[in-house]
Amino acid sequence: MHLRPATQDDEEAIWSILGPTIRSGETYALPRGMDEASALAYWMGPAHETFVADDHGQIVGTYCLRPNQLGGGAHVANCGYVTDTAARGRGIARRMCEHSIAHARSRGYRAIQFNFVVSTNEGAIRLWQSMGFEIVGRLPLAFLHPTLGYVDALVMFRTLTPA
Amino acid sequence: MHLRPATQDDEEAIWSILGPTIRSGETYALPRGMDEASALAYWMGPAHETFVADDHGQIVGTYCLRPNQLGGGAHVANCGYVTDTAARGRGIARRMCEHSIAHARSRGYRAIQFNFVVSTNEGAIRLWQSMGFEIVGRLPLAFLHPTLGYVDALVMFRTLTPA
């Protein structure tokens, strides 16, 4: 399995991964009914660098990276990662996160920030913590979970040492 | 002085307020060289509700309000406020913030979040705190200030009681 930049040819595979995550509404603050074109326009937009986890031709995950703010905030990257439901438990999210840290550093970013980690997404939070991300903020009841109701969201942050 | 929705006729006045703030690069994470059309497209974009502080026909401040996230995060508003440099010290920012709290509540929002308050903007931080906003996160060295170098940015949050 290797990480490579996404191309237009990957769009169908990327949507097959993003779609169920968006539809579940449990981890991303995106409209559950978001259509494929809007989701791909967002995920592969011009401000984003988008990658796929390619396992011998099968796309098992995707992530995107962009500046989290403009101007005086453009040295901090923001990333989003989604693993194919059928491929969970194989360390793909960790591989994508490792890749994003190295890539962000190579691009000159000084940190990566996650703006909105749903507090019930405990596996993800533990994973990001194990990769050096710290919880730097807690947003009270900022996420409406489809079954759990209003839950907190977390802001997580990792400073990057220079390349 | 009263707050009212902005119209296209206000664009020149709004830019006369936004422009110096953007050019200074001290408080907003926007490109210092951002041109008028881009700034107005951002400030008055379709996702935003934009207001002006109208002092007998003179525009002395402007603010905008939008959902801070989509989907499960759309019940939290985000606001940005800018006061005309020449009109500072007259309580205009406070009036705009009060208006935004009432307006957000009337729209059914359950909270207002500021994602990126530059930590050196101490007057603003004190003002937001006096209006019930709490610092819920600190982003280490996330803002490059034009004269002070890398400084922290804060995440501030205020829960709204129902209307």
mmCIF file of C-alpha atoms in Angstrom:
data_model
loop_
_atom_site.group_PDB
_atom_site.id
_atom_site.type_symbol
_atom_site.label_atom_id
_atom_site.label_comp_id
_atom_site.label_asym_id
_atom_site.label_seq_id
_atom_site.Cartn_x
_atom_site.Cartn_y
_atom_site.Cartn_z
ATOM 1 C CA MET A 1 0.000 0.000 0.000
ATOM 2 C CA HIS A 2 1.354 3.401 -0.910
ATOM 3 C CA LEU A 3 0.183 6.991 -0.773
ATOM 4 C CA ARG A 4 0.037 8.962 -4.004
ATOM 5 C CA PRO A 5 -1.640 12.163 -5.226
ATOM 6 C CA ALA A 6 -5.247 11.631 -6.285
ATOM 7 C CA THR A 7 -6.209 12.059 -9.944
ATOM 8 C CA GLN A 8 -9.553 12.524 -11.657
ATOM 9 C CA ASP A 9 -9.541 8.771 -12.365
ATOM 10 C CA ASP A 10 -9.778 8.173 -8.605
ATOM 11 C CA GLU A 11 -12.992 10.146 -8.165
ATOM 12 C CA GLU A 12 -15.346 7.170 -8.253
ATOM 13 C CA ALA A 13 -13.241 5.285 -5.693
ATOM 14 C CA ILE A 14 -12.929 8.383 -3.486
ATOM 15 C CA TRP A 15 -16.678 8.894 -3.501
ATOM 16 C CA SER A 16 -17.203 5.224 -2.582
ATOM 17 C CA ILE A 17 -15.160 5.977 0.556
ATOM 18 C CA LEU A 18 -16.458 9.474 1.353
ATOM 19 C CA GLY A 19 -20.104 8.667 0.669
ATOM 20 C CA PRO A 20 -20.760 6.239 3.543
ATOM 21 C CA THR A 21 -18.858 8.482 5.972
ATOM 22 C CA ILE A 22 -20.899 11.522 4.975
ATOM 23 C CA ARG A 23 -24.157 9.547 5.024
ATOM 24 C CA SER A 24 -23.459 8.254 8.548
ATOM 25 C CA GLY A 25 -23.105 11.829 9.840
ATOM 26 C CA GLU A 26 -21.141 10.581 12.839
ATOM 27 C CA THR A 27 -17.665 12.000 12.314
ATOM 28 C CA TYR A 28 -17.686 14.817 9.753
ATOM 29 C CA ALA A 29 -19.593 18.097 9.936
ATOM 30 C CA LEU A 30 -20.926 17.794 6.411
ATOM 31 C CA PRO A 31 -24.561 17.560 5.313
ATOM 32 C CA ARG A 32 -25.591 13.894 5.388
ATOM 33 C CA GLY A 33 -27.402 14.316 2.086
ATOM 34 C CA MET A 34 -24.426 15.948 0.304
ATOM 35 C CA ASP A 35 -24.286 14.725 -3.288
ATOM 36 C CA GLU A 36 -21.280 13.179 -5.002
ATOM 37 C CA ALA A 37 -20.410 16.223 -7.105
ATOM 38 C CA SER A 38 -20.441 18.574 -4.103
ATOM 39 C CA ALA A 39 -18.453 16.149 -1.961
ATOM 40 C CA LEU A 40 -15.790 15.694 -4.634
ATOM 41 C CA ALA A 41 -15.669 19.443 -5.330
ATOM 42 C CA TYR A 42 -14.997 19.954 -1.629
ATOM 43 C CA TRP A 43 -12.512 17.087 -1.153
ATOM 44 C CA MET A 44 -10.584 17.708 -4.371
ATOM 45 C CA GLY A 45 -10.995 21.486 -4.510
ATOM 46 C CA PRO A 46 -8.254 23.764 -5.837
ATOM 47 C CA ALA A 47 -7.108 24.780 -2.338
ATOM 48 C CA HIS A 48 -6.637 21.096 -1.370
ATOM 49 C CA GLU A 49 -3.888 18.620 -2.032
ATOM 50 C CA THR A 50 -5.622 15.256 -2.140
ATOM 51 C CA PHE A 51 -3.986 11.856 -1.740
ATOM 52 C CA VAL A 52 -5.178 8.272 -1.944
ATOM 53 C CA ALA A 53 -3.984 5.140 -0.174
ATOM 54 C CA ASP A 54 -3.486 2.746 -3.087
ATOM 55 C CA ASP A 55 -3.326 -0.955 -2.198
ATOM 56 C CA HIS A 56 -2.262 -2.608 -5.456
ATOM 57 C CA GLY A 57 -4.751 -0.600 -7.440
ATOM 58 C CA GLN A 58 -7.510 -0.618 -4.844
ATOM 59 C CA ILE A 59 -8.167 2.722 -3.136
ATOM 60 C CA VAL A 60 -8.592 2.057 0.594
ATOM 61 C CA GLY A 61 -8.355 5.586 1.957
ATOM 62 C CA THR A 62 -8.039 9.232 1.061
ATOM 63 C CA TYR A 63 -6.883 12.398 2.727
ATOM 64 C CA CYS A 64 -6.639 16.052 1.861
ATOM 65 C CA LEU A 65 -4.438 18.858 3.106
ATOM 66 C CA ARG A 66 -4.781 22.628 2.812
ATOM 67 C CA PRO A 67 -3.846 25.818 4.652
ATOM 68 C CA ASN A 68 -6.151 26.109 7.658
ATOM 69 C CA GLN A 69 -6.258 29.895 7.439
ATOM 70 C CA LEU A 70 -5.084 32.495 4.947
ATOM 71 C CA GLY A 71 -2.635 35.357 5.454
ATOM 72 C CA GLY A 72 -0.942 35.230 8.847
ATOM 73 C CA GLY A 73 -2.423 31.774 9.507
ATOM 74 C CA ALA A 74 -1.314 30.049 6.306
ATOM 75 C CA HIS A 75 1.644 28.256 7.909
ATOM 76 C CA VAL A 76 -0.720 25.848 9.688
ATOM 77 C CA ALA A 77 -2.165 22.992 7.630
ATOM 78 C CA ASN A 78 -5.532 21.334 8.042
ATOM 79 C CA CYS A 79 -6.089 17.700 7.077
ATOM 80 C CA GLY A 80 -9.026 15.332 6.749
ATOM 81 C CA TYR A 81 -8.709 11.550 6.456
ATOM 82 C CA VAL A 82 -11.239 8.883 5.520
ATOM 83 C CA THR A 83 -10.608 5.131 5.419
ATOM 84 C CA ASP A 84 -12.756 2.690 3.455
ATOM 85 C CA THR A 85 -15.105 1.058 5.942
ATOM 86 C CA ALA A 86 -14.177 -2.407 4.611
ATOM 87 C CA ALA A 87 -10.462 -1.720 5.185
ATOM 88 C CA ARG A 88 -10.564 -0.514 8.792
ATOM 89 C CA GLY A 89 -8.194 -1.946 11.377
ATOM 90 C CA ARG A 90 -5.282 -2.212 8.958
ATOM 91 C CA GLY A 91 -3.437 0.917 10.018
ATOM 92 C CA ILE A 92 -4.433 2.886 6.946
ATOM 93 C CA ALA A 93 -5.405 6.023 8.863
ATOM 94 C CA ARG A 94 -2.058 5.948 10.637
ATOM 95 C CA ARG A 95 -0.223 5.601 7.327
ATOM 96 C CA MET A 96 -2.171 8.527 5.885
ATOM 97 C CA CYS A 97 -1.475 10.660 8.951
ATOM 98 C CA GLU A 98 2.240 9.856 8.847
ATOM 99 C CA HIS A 99 2.296 10.767 5.172
ATOM 100 C CA SER A 100 0.457 14.026 5.811
ATOM 101 C CA ILE A 101 2.891 15.033 8.548
ATOM 102 C CA ALA A 102 5.873 14.421 6.265
ATOM 103 C CA HIS A 103 4.166 16.122 3.340
ATOM 104 C CA ALA A 104 3.122 19.160 5.359
ATOM 105 C CA ARG A 105 6.660 19.510 6.680
ATOM 106 C CA SER A 106 8.091 19.286 3.165
ATOM 107 C CA ARG A 107 5.702 22.033 2.086
ATOM 108 C CA GLY A 108 7.024 24.289 4.848
ATOM 109 C CA TYR A 109 4.018 24.123 7.135
ATOM 110 C CA ARG A 110 4.886 24.602 10.800
ATOM 111 C CA ALA A 111 1.906 22.760 12.284
ATOM 112 C CA ILE A 112 -1.230 20.739 11.506
ATOM 113 C CA GLN A 113 -4.578 21.589 13.083
ATOM 114 C CA PHE A 114 -7.783 19.561 13.206
ATOM 115 C CA ASN A 115 -10.641 21.995 13.742
ATOM 116 C CA PHE A 116 -13.443 19.663 14.589
ATOM 117 C CA VAL A 117 -12.800 16.156 15.910
ATOM 118 C CA VAL A 118 -16.064 14.718 17.201
ATOM 119 C CA SER A 119 -15.451 13.768 20.826
ATOM 120 C CA THR A 120 -17.204 10.406 20.448
ATOM 121 C CA ASN A 121 -14.768 9.389 17.695
ATOM 122 C CA GLU A 122 -12.518 7.908 20.352
ATOM 123 C CA GLY A 123 -10.468 5.633 18.136
ATOM 124 C CA ALA A 124 -9.466 8.548 15.948
ATOM 125 C CA ILE A 125 -8.625 10.746 18.947
ATOM 126 C CA ARG A 126 -6.360 8.055 20.422
ATOM 127 C CA LEU A 127 -4.703 7.588 17.049
ATOM 128 C CA TRP A 128 -4.020 11.303 16.569
ATOM 129 C CA GLN A 129 -2.715 11.546 20.120
ATOM 130 C CA SER A 130 -0.334 8.649 19.453
ATOM 131 C CA MET A 131 0.907 10.634 16.433
ATOM 132 C CA GLY A 132 1.763 13.671 18.546
ATOM 133 C CA PHE A 133 -1.454 15.669 18.259
ATOM 134 C CA GLU A 134 -2.677 17.371 21.408
ATOM 135 C CA ILE A 135 -6.172 18.435 22.346
ATOM 136 C CA VAL A 136 -5.876 22.243 22.489
ATOM 137 C CA GLY A 137 -9.553 23.096 22.586
ATOM 138 C CA ARG A 138 -12.980 21.726 23.435
ATOM 139 C CA LEU A 139 -16.131 23.068 21.765
ATOM 140 C CA PRO A 140 -19.074 22.384 24.065
ATOM 141 C CA LEU A 141 -21.932 20.486 22.389
ATOM 142 C CA ALA A 142 -20.771 21.765 19.003
ATOM 143 C CA PHE A 143 -21.707 18.583 17.113
ATOM 144 C CA LEU A 144 -25.150 17.056 16.713
ATOM 145 C CA HIS A 145 -24.526 13.322 16.522
ATOM 146 C CA PRO A 146 -27.305 11.411 14.726
ATOM 147 C CA THR A 147 -27.877 8.997 17.606
ATOM 148 C CA LEU A 148 -26.068 10.491 20.630
ATOM 149 C CA GLY A 149 -27.419 14.041 20.348
ATOM 150 C CA TYR A 150 -25.248 17.084 21.081
ATOM 151 C CA VAL A 151 -21.661 16.139 21.903
ATOM 152 C CA ASP A 152 -18.430 18.124 22.227
ATOM 153 C CA ALA A 153 -15.961 18.574 19.405
ATOM 154 C CA LEU A 154 -12.216 18.898 19.921
ATOM 155 C CA VAL A 155 -9.531 21.041 18.366
ATOM 156 C CA MET A 156 -6.276 19.089 17.959
ATOM 157 C CA PHE A 157 -2.888 20.493 17.043
ATOM 158 C CA ARG A 158 0.588 19.203 16.282
ATOM 159 C CA THR A 159 3.619 21.415 15.838
ATOM 160 C CA LEU A 160 6.004 20.242 13.109
ATOM 161 C CA THR A 161 9.721 20.359 13.574
ATOM 162 C CA PRO A 162 11.411 21.810 10.480
ATOM 163 C CA ALA A 163 12.386 19.408 7.665
ATOM 164 C CA MET B 1 -26.500 54.376 15.402
ATOM 165 C CA HIS B 2 -28.380 51.252 14.383
ATOM 166 C CA LEU B 3 -27.564 47.878 12.921
ATOM 167 C CA ARG B 4 -29.178 46.888 9.644
ATOM 168 C CA PRO B 5 -28.567 44.280 6.910
ATOM 169 C CA ALA B 6 -25.924 45.361 4.407
ATOM 170 C CA THR B 7 -26.921 46.032 0.802
ATOM 171 C CA GLN B 8 -24.902 46.311 -2.385
ATOM 172 C CA ASP B 9 -24.978 50.080 -1.929
ATOM 173 C CA ASP B 10 -22.882 49.651 1.210
ATOM 174 C CA GLU B 11 -20.022 47.879 -0.553
ATOM 175 C CA GLU B 12 -17.801 50.940 -0.952
ATOM 176 C CA ALA B 13 -18.233 51.868 2.718
ATOM 177 C CA ILE B 14 -17.649 48.272 3.826
ATOM 178 C CA TRP B 15 -14.444 48.069 1.837
ATOM 179 C CA SER B 16 -13.267 51.367 3.350
ATOM 180 C CA ILE B 17 -13.539 49.628 6.742
ATOM 181 C CA LEU B 18 -12.276 46.162 5.782
ATOM 182 C CA GLY B 19 -9.396 47.387 3.658
ATOM 183 C CA PRO B 20 -7.231 48.990 6.376
ATOM 184 C CA THR B 21 -7.841 46.009 8.694
ATOM 185 C CA ILE B 22 -6.792 43.527 6.019
ATOM 186 C CA ARG B 23 -3.781 45.658 4.999
ATOM 187 C CA SER B 24 -2.569 45.857 8.602
ATOM 188 C CA GLY B 25 -2.479 42.045 8.859
ATOM 189 C CA GLU B 26 -2.616 42.272 12.643
ATOM 190 C CA THR B 27 -5.988 40.787 13.541
ATOM 191 C CA TYR B 28 -7.458 38.805 10.621
ATOM 192 C CA ALA B 29 -5.956 35.753 8.930
ATOM 193 C CA LEU B 30 -6.518 37.124 5.447
ATOM 194 C CA PRO B 31 -3.895 37.935 2.808
ATOM 195 C CA ARG B 32 -2.698 41.504 3.388
ATOM 196 C CA GLY B 33 -2.786 42.132 -0.362
ATOM 197 C CA MET B 34 -6.358 40.846 -0.797
ATOM 198 C CA ASP B 35 -8.165 43.003 -3.352
ATOM 199 C CA GLU B 36 -11.494 44.725 -2.862
ATOM 200 C CA ALA B 37 -13.524 42.324 -5.015
ATOM 201 C CA SER B 38 -12.189 39.257 -3.192
ATOM 202 C CA ALA B 39 -12.666 40.826 0.214
ATOM 203 C CA LEU B 40 -16.266 41.803 -0.547
ATOM 204 C CA ALA B 41 -16.993 38.385 -2.092
ATOM 205 C CA TYR B 42 -15.779 36.832 1.157
ATOM 206 C CA TRP B 43 -17.477 39.246 3.554
ATOM 207 C CA MET B 44 -20.788 39.418 1.674
ATOM 208 C CA GLY B 45 -20.777 35.863 0.309
ATOM 209 C CA PRO B 46 -23.995 33.845 -0.063
ATOM 210 C CA ALA B 47 -23.323 31.820 3.101
ATOM 211 C CA HIS B 48 -22.989 35.032 5.151
ATOM 212 C CA GLU B 49 -25.513 37.374 6.659
ATOM 213 C CA THR B 50 -23.824 40.772 6.637
ATOM 214 C CA PHE B 51 -24.782 43.795 8.717
ATOM 215 C CA VAL B 52 -23.594 47.379 8.949
ATOM 216 C CA ALA B 53 -23.532 49.794 11.857
ATOM 217 C CA ASP B 54 -25.203 52.854 10.372
ATOM 218 C CA ASP B 55 -24.643 56.136 12.208
ATOM 219 C CA HIS B 56 -27.068 58.554 10.507
ATOM 220 C CA GLY B 57 -26.010 57.340 7.075
ATOM 221 C CA GLN B 58 -22.351 56.868 7.873
ATOM 222 C CA ILE B 59 -21.185 53.239 8.015
ATOM 223 C CA VAL B 60 -18.929 52.882 11.078
ATOM 224 C CA GLY B 61 -18.713 49.103 11.360
ATOM 225 C CA THR B 62 -19.708 45.835 9.760
ATOM 226 C CA TYR B 63 -20.108 42.263 10.840
ATOM 227 C CA CYS B 64 -21.022 38.982 9.217
ATOM 228 C CA LEU B 65 -22.516 35.782 10.557
ATOM 229 C CA ARG B 66 -22.649 32.262 9.093
ATOM 230 C CA PRO B 67 -22.797 28.641 10.199
ATOM 231 C CA ASN B 68 -19.336 27.708 11.451
ATOM 232 C CA GLN B 69 -19.627 24.138 10.171
ATOM 233 C CA LEU B 70 -22.058 22.238 7.979
ATOM 234 C CA GLY B 71 -24.146 19.176 8.816
ATOM 235 C CA GLY B 72 -23.928 18.249 12.481
ATOM 236 C CA GLY B 73 -22.068 21.481 13.248
ATOM 237 C CA ALA B 74 -24.477 23.932 11.629
ATOM 238 C CA HIS B 75 -26.119 24.979 14.908
ATOM 239 C CA VAL B 76 -23.012 26.992 15.882
ATOM 240 C CA ALA B 77 -22.564 30.400 14.259
ATOM 241 C CA ASN B 78 -19.324 32.129 13.397
ATOM 242 C CA CYS B 79 -19.045 35.918 13.326
ATOM 243 C CA GLY B 80 -16.490 38.497 12.264
ATOM 244 C CA TYR B 81 -16.622 42.178 13.235
ATOM 245 C CA VAL B 82 -14.705 45.181 11.962
ATOM 246 C CA THR B 83 -15.017 48.751 13.222
ATOM 247 C CA ASP B 84 -13.950 51.792 11.230
ATOM 248 C CA THR B 85 -10.554 52.863 12.562
ATOM 249 C CA ALA B 86 -11.775 56.464 12.883
ATOM 250 C CA ALA B 87 -14.761 55.369 15.006
ATOM 251 C CA ARG B 88 -12.979 53.231 17.594
ATOM 252 C CA GLY B 89 -13.668 53.717 21.281
ATOM 253 C CA ARG B 90 -17.359 54.433 20.793
ATOM 254 C CA GLY B 91 -18.652 50.977 21.719
ATOM 255 C CA ILE B 92 -19.473 50.021 18.135
ATOM 256 C CA ALA B 93 -17.901 46.557 18.376
ATOM 257 C CA ARG B 94 -19.924 45.885 21.514
ATOM 258 C CA ARG B 95 -23.118 46.997 19.787
ATOM 259 C CA MET B 96 -22.363 44.737 16.824
ATOM 260 C CA CYS B 97 -21.593 41.785 19.102
ATOM 261 C CA GLU B 98 -24.814 42.313 21.079
ATOM 262 C CA HIS B 99 -26.743 42.453 17.824
ATOM 263 C CA SER B 100 -25.081 39.281 16.533
ATOM 264 C CA ILE B 101 -25.921 37.380 19.720
ATOM 265 C CA ALA B 102 -29.583 38.377 19.476
ATOM 266 C CA HIS B 103 -29.672 37.701 15.755
ATOM 267 C CA ALA B 104 -27.992 34.282 16.063
ATOM 268 C CA ARG B 105 -30.420 33.326 18.799
ATOM 269 C CA SER B 106 -33.388 34.404 16.674
ATOM 270 C CA ARG B 107 -32.045 32.259 13.843
ATOM 271 C CA GLY B 108 -32.005 29.231 16.144
ATOM 272 C CA TYR B 109 -28.252 28.989 16.585
ATOM 273 C CA ARG B 110 -27.228 27.448 19.911
ATOM 274 C CA ALA B 111 -23.779 29.030 20.173
ATOM 275 C CA ILE B 112 -21.297 31.412 18.543
ATOM 276 C CA GLN B 113 -17.692 30.408 17.963
ATOM 277 C CA PHE B 114 -14.703 32.571 17.040
ATOM 278 C CA ASN B 115 -12.134 30.289 15.406
ATOM 279 C CA PHE B 116 -9.116 32.510 15.370
ATOM 280 C CA VAL B 117 -8.757 35.454 17.744
ATOM 281 C CA VAL B 118 -5.184 36.719 17.592
ATOM 282 C CA SER B 119 -3.862 36.588 21.144
ATOM 283 C CA THR B 120 -2.269 40.036 20.904
ATOM 284 C CA ASN B 121 -5.675 41.589 20.112
ATOM 285 C CA GLU B 122 -6.196 42.099 23.825
ATOM 286 C CA GLY B 123 -8.894 44.748 23.637
ATOM 287 C CA ALA B 124 -11.060 42.477 21.519
ATOM 288 C CA ILE B 125 -10.475 39.491 23.801
ATOM 289 C CA ARG B 126 -11.509 41.494 26.873
ATOM 290 C CA LEU B 127 -14.575 42.753 25.040
ATOM 291 C CA TRP B 128 -15.670 39.257 23.960
ATOM 292 C CA GLN B 129 -15.086 37.951 27.463
ATOM 293 C CA SER B 130 -17.252 40.733 28.882
ATOM 294 C CA MET B 131 -19.962 39.582 26.460
ATOM 295 C CA GLY B 132 -19.881 36.013 27.783
ATOM 296 C CA PHE B 133 -17.396 34.431 25.398
ATOM 297 C CA GLU B 134 -14.916 32.015 26.926
ATOM 298 C CA ILE B 135 -11.507 31.003 25.683
ATOM 299 C CA VAL B 136 -11.972 27.289 24.902
ATOM 300 C CA GLY B 137 -8.790 26.713 22.931
ATOM 301 C CA ARG B 138 -5.307 28.053 22.316
ATOM 302 C CA LEU B 139 -3.498 27.459 19.008
ATOM 303 C CA PRO B 140 0.225 27.703 19.655
ATOM 304 C CA LEU B 141 2.018 30.198 17.388
ATOM 305 C CA ALA B 142 -0.733 29.820 14.812
ATOM 306 C CA PHE B 143 -0.621 33.460 13.670
ATOM 307 C CA LEU B 144 2.266 35.294 12.069
ATOM 308 C CA HIS B 145 1.922 38.879 13.248
ATOM 309 C CA PRO B 146 3.591 41.414 10.922
ATOM 310 C CA THR B 147 5.686 42.985 13.684
ATOM 311 C CA LEU B 148 5.511 40.583 16.660
ATOM 312 C CA GLY B 149 6.252 37.351 14.782
ATOM 313 C CA TYR B 150 4.530 34.072 15.612
ATOM 314 C CA VAL B 151 1.886 34.476 18.316
ATOM 315 C CA ASP B 152 -0.912 32.246 19.626
ATOM 316 C CA ALA B 153 -4.466 32.400 18.385
ATOM 317 C CA LEU B 154 -7.487 31.672 20.575
ATOM 318 C CA VAL B 155 -10.745 29.846 20.022
ATOM 319 C CA MET B 156 -13.614 31.590 21.822
ATOM 320 C CA PHE B 157 -17.117 30.249 22.362
ATOM 321 C CA ARG B 158 -20.406 31.428 23.812
ATOM 322 C CA THR B 159 -23.406 29.205 24.328
ATOM 323 C CA LEU B 160 -26.734 30.909 23.592
ATOM 324 C CA THR B 161 -29.739 30.389 25.772
ATOM 325 C CA PRO B 162 -32.827 29.717 23.659
ATOM 326 C CA ALA B 163 -34.900 32.709 22.494
#
